[in-house]
Amino acid sequence: MISPSQSKQAQLQSSQLEIRRMRAPDVAGVMEIESVSFGRHHWSEESFYNEMNNHVGRYYSLVQTGAPTGSPELLGYCGFWMILDEAHITTIAVRPEFRGNALGELLLLHILERSMSSSIHWATLEVRASNYNAQNLYYKYGFNSMGVRPRYYQDNQEDALIMTTSDICSAPYRARFQQLKSALQQRLSGLPKGYGV
Ligand SMILES: CC(C)(COP(=O)(O)OP(=O)(O)OC[C@H]1O[C@@H](n2cnc3c(N)ncnc32)[C@H](O)[C@@H]1OP(=O)(O)O)[C@@H](O)C(=O)NCCC(=O)NCCS
């Protein structure tokens, strides 16, 4: 069982990480992270199996390669829908004890890189109005709040902020993206296998 109060792990290096398409055996680990990340409102196992077969869906697992015995392999995951020229981010989460180590940022960067290489121009998402940690991550990558979906979350009737980037293929966005990517590369000593693929 994961406890958010477990101590933060040491910074992982890119050589210890891999991003790959989510597969059925990952779902058990995904569900562990889901339940501690999204409370009662989390997705079911069935939702993930369906999403892995959704032709517009792209779901990725971030794994620790050669994880020491007793240490989890699956550290996080993300997913998005490719709808015409838009990437709609449906999920992103990191195992609590590994948060604050740039892994959430790595997953978001991966989605954006993957989207740019598919000539997608816009990234959008919904986020809980109270989820400031996630909102900070999105603001860092140029998302802006474009409106509110009132009482979007059924568990507590919380509003969702609708967040959208500017054109991610534009020169100004790419310049900003490259700066952030370089800083992340420095922090992780490179980018992991599978990044952007
Ligand atoms: C949101 C989430 C994915 C971030 O992952 P993470 O690995 O902890 O975050 P990172 O270390 O990559 O941080 C990247 C940026 O996010 C923001 N951020 C992350 N944690 C933060 C915190 N505790 N306080 C303030 N900002 C925070 C910052 O902008 C940070 O950039 P910085 O390092 O330059 O300050 C993670 O907190 C999570 O899994 N939360 C639960 C699931 C969730 O809410 N998902 C989003 C649904 S919309």
Short mmCIF file of C-alpha atoms and ligand atoms in Angstrom, two decimals:
data_model
loop_
_atom_site.label_atom_id
_atom_site.label_comp_id
_atom_site.label_asym_id
_atom_site.label_seq_id
_atom_site.Cartn_x
_atom_site.Cartn_y
_atom_site.Cartn_z
CA MET A 1 0.00 0.00 0.00
CA ILE A 2 1.33 3.44 -0.87
CA SER A 3 1.35 6.13 1.78
CA PRO A 4 1.74 9.76 0.68
CA SER A 5 3.65 10.36 3.90
CA GLN A 6 6.44 7.98 2.89
CA SER A 7 9.70 9.85 2.50
CA LYS A 8 10.61 11.29 -0.87
CA GLN A 9 12.91 9.13 -2.97
CA ALA A 10 16.31 10.31 -4.16
CA GLN A 11 16.32 11.90 -7.62
CA LEU A 12 16.23 9.19 -10.27
CA GLN A 13 18.39 9.50 -13.37
CA SER A 14 17.11 8.97 -16.90
CA SER A 15 19.16 5.76 -17.22
CA GLN A 16 16.95 4.23 -14.50
CA LEU A 17 13.72 5.15 -16.28
CA GLU A 18 11.73 4.11 -19.33
CA ILE A 19 8.52 5.42 -20.87
CA ARG A 20 6.52 2.86 -22.81
CA ARG A 21 2.96 2.26 -23.97
CA MET A 22 0.76 1.10 -21.09
CA ARG A 23 0.07 -2.65 -21.14
CA ALA A 24 -2.45 -4.84 -19.34
CA PRO A 25 0.05 -6.03 -16.66
CA ASP A 26 0.63 -2.39 -15.68
CA VAL A 27 -2.99 -1.91 -14.62
CA ALA A 28 -2.51 -3.32 -11.09
CA GLY A 29 0.18 -0.70 -10.39
CA VAL A 30 -1.90 1.99 -12.07
CA MET A 31 -4.81 1.21 -9.75
CA GLU A 32 -2.57 1.55 -6.67
CA ILE A 33 -1.56 5.04 -7.80
CA GLU A 34 -5.11 5.94 -8.91
CA SER A 35 -6.68 5.22 -5.55
CA VAL A 36 -4.22 7.37 -3.59
CA SER A 37 -4.20 10.14 -6.21
CA PHE A 38 -7.83 10.64 -7.11
CA GLY A 39 -9.79 9.35 -4.09
CA ARG A 40 -13.25 7.91 -4.58
CA HIS A 41 -13.56 9.46 -8.00
CA HIS A 42 -10.74 7.44 -9.56
CA TRP A 43 -11.01 5.48 -12.81
CA SER A 44 -11.79 1.76 -12.70
CA GLU A 45 -9.57 -1.03 -14.07
CA GLU A 46 -12.12 -1.41 -16.84
CA SER A 47 -11.69 2.25 -17.84
CA PHE A 48 -7.96 1.71 -18.34
CA TYR A 49 -8.49 -1.50 -20.36
CA ASN A 50 -11.00 0.38 -22.52
CA GLU A 51 -8.69 3.37 -22.92
CA MET A 52 -5.78 1.15 -23.97
CA ASN A 53 -8.01 0.00 -26.85
CA ASN A 54 -9.37 3.45 -27.67
CA HIS A 55 -8.06 4.27 -31.14
CA VAL A 56 -7.64 7.97 -30.31
CA GLY A 57 -6.10 7.22 -26.90
CA ARG A 58 -2.38 7.07 -26.11
CA TYR A 59 -1.48 5.76 -22.65
CA TYR A 60 2.06 5.51 -21.28
CA SER A 61 3.71 3.99 -18.23
CA LEU A 62 6.80 5.42 -16.59
CA VAL A 63 8.79 2.53 -15.18
CA GLN A 64 11.91 2.16 -13.11
CA THR A 65 14.21 -0.21 -14.97
CA GLY A 66 16.07 -2.70 -12.79
CA ALA A 67 14.07 -1.54 -9.77
CA PRO A 68 15.64 -2.81 -6.53
CA THR A 69 13.80 -5.70 -4.83
CA GLY A 70 10.77 -4.39 -2.96
CA SER A 71 10.73 -1.16 -4.95
CA PRO A 72 7.85 -0.55 -7.38
CA GLU A 73 8.43 -0.77 -11.10
CA LEU A 74 5.59 1.54 -12.17
CA LEU A 75 6.28 5.12 -11.00
CA GLY A 76 3.62 6.97 -12.95
CA TYR A 77 1.48 7.10 -16.05
CA CYS A 78 -0.24 9.50 -18.38
CA GLY A 79 -2.72 9.45 -21.21
CA PHE A 80 -4.26 11.66 -23.82
CA TRP A 81 -6.66 11.60 -26.74
CA MET A 82 -5.52 12.74 -30.15
CA ILE A 83 -8.54 14.47 -31.65
CA LEU A 84 -7.68 16.16 -34.95
CA ASP A 85 -5.20 18.90 -34.03
CA GLU A 86 -5.82 18.67 -30.28
CA ALA A 87 -4.24 16.59 -27.52
CA HIS A 88 -6.73 16.26 -24.70
CA ILE A 89 -4.86 15.10 -21.62
CA THR A 90 -7.04 12.62 -19.74
CA THR A 91 -4.75 11.53 -16.92
CA ILE A 92 -1.34 12.05 -15.38
CA ALA A 93 -0.17 10.78 -12.02
CA VAL A 94 3.01 9.91 -10.13
CA ARG A 95 3.39 7.46 -7.25
CA PRO A 96 3.22 9.66 -4.12
CA GLU A 97 6.62 8.77 -2.67
CA PHE A 98 8.27 9.67 -6.00
CA ARG A 99 6.63 13.08 -6.40
CA GLY A 100 8.72 16.25 -6.49
CA ASN A 101 11.40 14.54 -8.61
CA ALA A 102 10.35 15.97 -11.97
CA LEU A 103 8.58 12.78 -13.05
CA GLY A 104 5.20 14.48 -13.53
CA GLU A 105 6.97 17.08 -15.62
CA LEU A 106 8.69 14.35 -17.62
CA LEU A 107 5.30 12.75 -18.38
CA LEU A 108 3.80 16.08 -19.47
CA LEU A 109 6.86 16.84 -21.60
CA HIS A 110 6.51 13.42 -23.21
CA ILE A 111 2.86 14.09 -24.11
CA LEU A 112 3.71 17.48 -25.61
CA GLU A 113 6.71 16.14 -27.55
CA ARG A 114 4.65 13.23 -28.83
CA SER A 115 1.89 15.65 -29.84
CA MET A 116 4.24 18.03 -31.65
CA SER A 117 5.62 15.16 -33.69
CA SER A 118 2.04 14.31 -34.72
CA SER A 119 1.40 17.90 -35.87
CA ILE A 120 -0.99 18.53 -33.01
CA HIS A 121 -1.34 22.23 -32.24
CA TRP A 122 -3.24 22.48 -28.96
CA ALA A 123 -3.18 20.70 -25.63
CA THR A 124 -6.19 20.89 -23.32
CA LEU A 125 -7.26 19.35 -20.02
CA GLU A 126 -9.54 19.69 -17.03
CA VAL A 127 -8.16 20.00 -13.53
CA ARG A 128 -9.80 20.34 -10.14
CA ALA A 129 -10.03 23.95 -9.00
CA SER A 130 -8.24 22.98 -5.76
CA ASN A 131 -5.40 21.02 -7.42
CA TYR A 132 -2.76 23.73 -7.27
CA ASN A 133 0.22 21.37 -7.64
CA ALA A 134 -1.04 20.13 -10.99
CA GLN A 135 -2.10 23.62 -12.07
CA ASN A 136 1.43 24.90 -11.34
CA LEU A 137 2.84 22.17 -13.56
CA TYR A 138 0.46 23.14 -16.37
CA TYR A 139 1.13 26.88 -15.99
CA LYS A 140 4.85 26.11 -16.21
CA TYR A 141 4.19 24.58 -19.64
CA GLY A 142 2.16 27.51 -20.91
CA PHE A 143 -1.34 26.27 -20.17
CA ASN A 144 -3.83 28.99 -19.32
CA SER A 145 -7.17 28.74 -17.62
CA MET A 146 -9.84 29.32 -20.27
CA GLY A 147 -12.97 28.77 -18.20
CA VAL A 148 -14.72 26.64 -15.62
CA ARG A 149 -16.92 23.58 -15.83
CA PRO A 150 -19.14 24.09 -12.76
CA ARG A 151 -19.54 21.05 -10.44
CA TYR A 152 -17.70 18.84 -12.96
CA TYR A 153 -16.46 16.35 -10.34
CA GLN A 154 -19.32 14.26 -9.06
CA ASP A 155 -17.77 13.19 -5.74
CA ASN A 156 -17.72 16.67 -4.18
CA GLN A 157 -19.31 18.84 -6.89
CA GLU A 158 -15.99 20.62 -7.36
CA ASP A 159 -15.49 22.88 -10.38
CA ALA A 160 -12.98 21.98 -13.10
CA LEU A 161 -10.71 24.55 -14.68
CA ILE A 162 -10.41 24.14 -18.44
CA MET A 163 -6.76 24.71 -19.35
CA THR A 164 -5.33 25.13 -22.85
CA THR A 165 -1.96 25.91 -24.38
CA SER A 166 -1.26 28.36 -27.15
CA ASP A 167 -0.18 26.76 -30.44
CA ILE A 168 2.49 24.23 -29.37
CA CYS A 169 3.94 24.22 -32.91
CA SER A 170 4.50 28.01 -32.90
CA ALA A 171 8.05 29.32 -32.68
CA PRO A 172 7.56 31.09 -29.31
CA TYR A 173 6.03 27.99 -27.71
CA ARG A 174 8.78 25.73 -29.07
CA ALA A 175 11.48 28.08 -27.77
CA ARG A 176 9.98 28.01 -24.28
CA PHE A 177 9.50 24.24 -24.50
CA GLN A 178 13.16 23.71 -25.49
CA GLN A 179 14.35 25.74 -22.50
CA LEU A 180 12.24 23.72 -20.08
CA LYS A 181 13.28 20.47 -21.77
CA SER A 182 16.99 21.34 -21.44
CA ALA A 183 16.55 22.13 -17.74
CA LEU A 184 14.76 18.81 -17.20
CA GLN A 185 17.42 16.95 -19.18
CA GLN A 186 20.05 18.43 -16.91
CA ARG A 187 18.10 17.46 -13.80
CA LEU A 188 17.58 13.85 -14.96
CA SER A 189 20.98 13.54 -16.69
CA GLY A 190 19.30 12.99 -20.04
CA LEU A 191 15.93 11.74 -21.16
CA PRO A 192 14.76 8.16 -20.65
CA LYS A 193 14.37 5.47 -23.25
CA GLY A 194 11.01 5.81 -24.98
CA TYR A 195 10.72 9.56 -24.39
CA GLY A 196 8.72 11.25 -27.16
CA VAL A 197 8.12 7.98 -29.02
C1 LIG B 1 0.50 16.63 -10.38
C2 LIG B 1 1.61 15.57 -10.32
C3 LIG B 1 1.49 14.62 -11.52
C4 LIG B 1 2.97 16.29 -10.37
O1 LIG B 1 4.00 15.32 -10.40
P1 LIG B 1 5.39 15.50 -9.64
O2 LIG B 1 6.31 14.47 -10.15
O3 LIG B 1 5.17 15.54 -8.17
O4 LIG B 1 5.80 16.98 -10.08
P2 LIG B 1 7.23 17.48 -10.58
O5 LIG B 1 8.26 17.17 -9.56
O6 LIG B 1 7.46 17.00 -11.95
O7 LIG B 1 6.98 19.05 -10.58
C5 LIG B 1 6.81 19.78 -11.79
C6 LIG B 1 6.11 21.09 -11.51
O8 LIG B 1 4.81 20.87 -10.96
C7 LIG B 1 4.52 21.86 -9.96
N1 LIG B 1 4.44 21.20 -8.65
C8 LIG B 1 4.59 19.88 -8.42
N2 LIG B 1 4.45 19.63 -7.10
C9 LIG B 1 4.20 20.82 -6.51
C10 LIG B 1 3.98 21.21 -5.16
N3 LIG B 1 3.99 20.32 -4.15
N4 LIG B 1 3.74 22.51 -4.89
C11 LIG B 1 3.73 23.43 -5.88
N5 LIG B 1 3.95 23.12 -7.20
C12 LIG B 1 4.18 21.83 -7.49
C13 LIG B 1 5.67 22.84 -10.01
O9 LIG B 1 5.39 23.81 -11.00
C14 LIG B 1 6.83 21.95 -10.50
O10 LIG B 1 7.85 22.68 -11.14
P3 LIG B 1 9.16 23.13 -10.31
O11 LIG B 1 9.86 21.86 -9.95
O12 LIG B 1 9.91 23.96 -11.29
O13 LIG B 1 8.64 23.88 -9.11
C15 LIG B 1 1.54 14.78 -8.98
O14 LIG B 1 1.47 15.70 -7.91
C16 LIG B 1 0.37 13.81 -8.89
O15 LIG B 1 0.47 12.65 -9.30
N6 LIG B 1 -0.75 14.28 -8.31
C17 LIG B 1 -1.94 13.44 -8.15
C18 LIG B 1 -2.63 13.21 -9.46
C19 LIG B 1 -3.07 14.51 -10.09
O16 LIG B 1 -3.55 15.43 -9.42
N7 LIG B 1 -2.93 14.60 -11.42
C20 LIG B 1 -3.33 15.74 -12.20
C21 LIG B 1 -4.73 15.58 -12.62
S1 LIG B 1 -5.28 16.94 -13.62
#
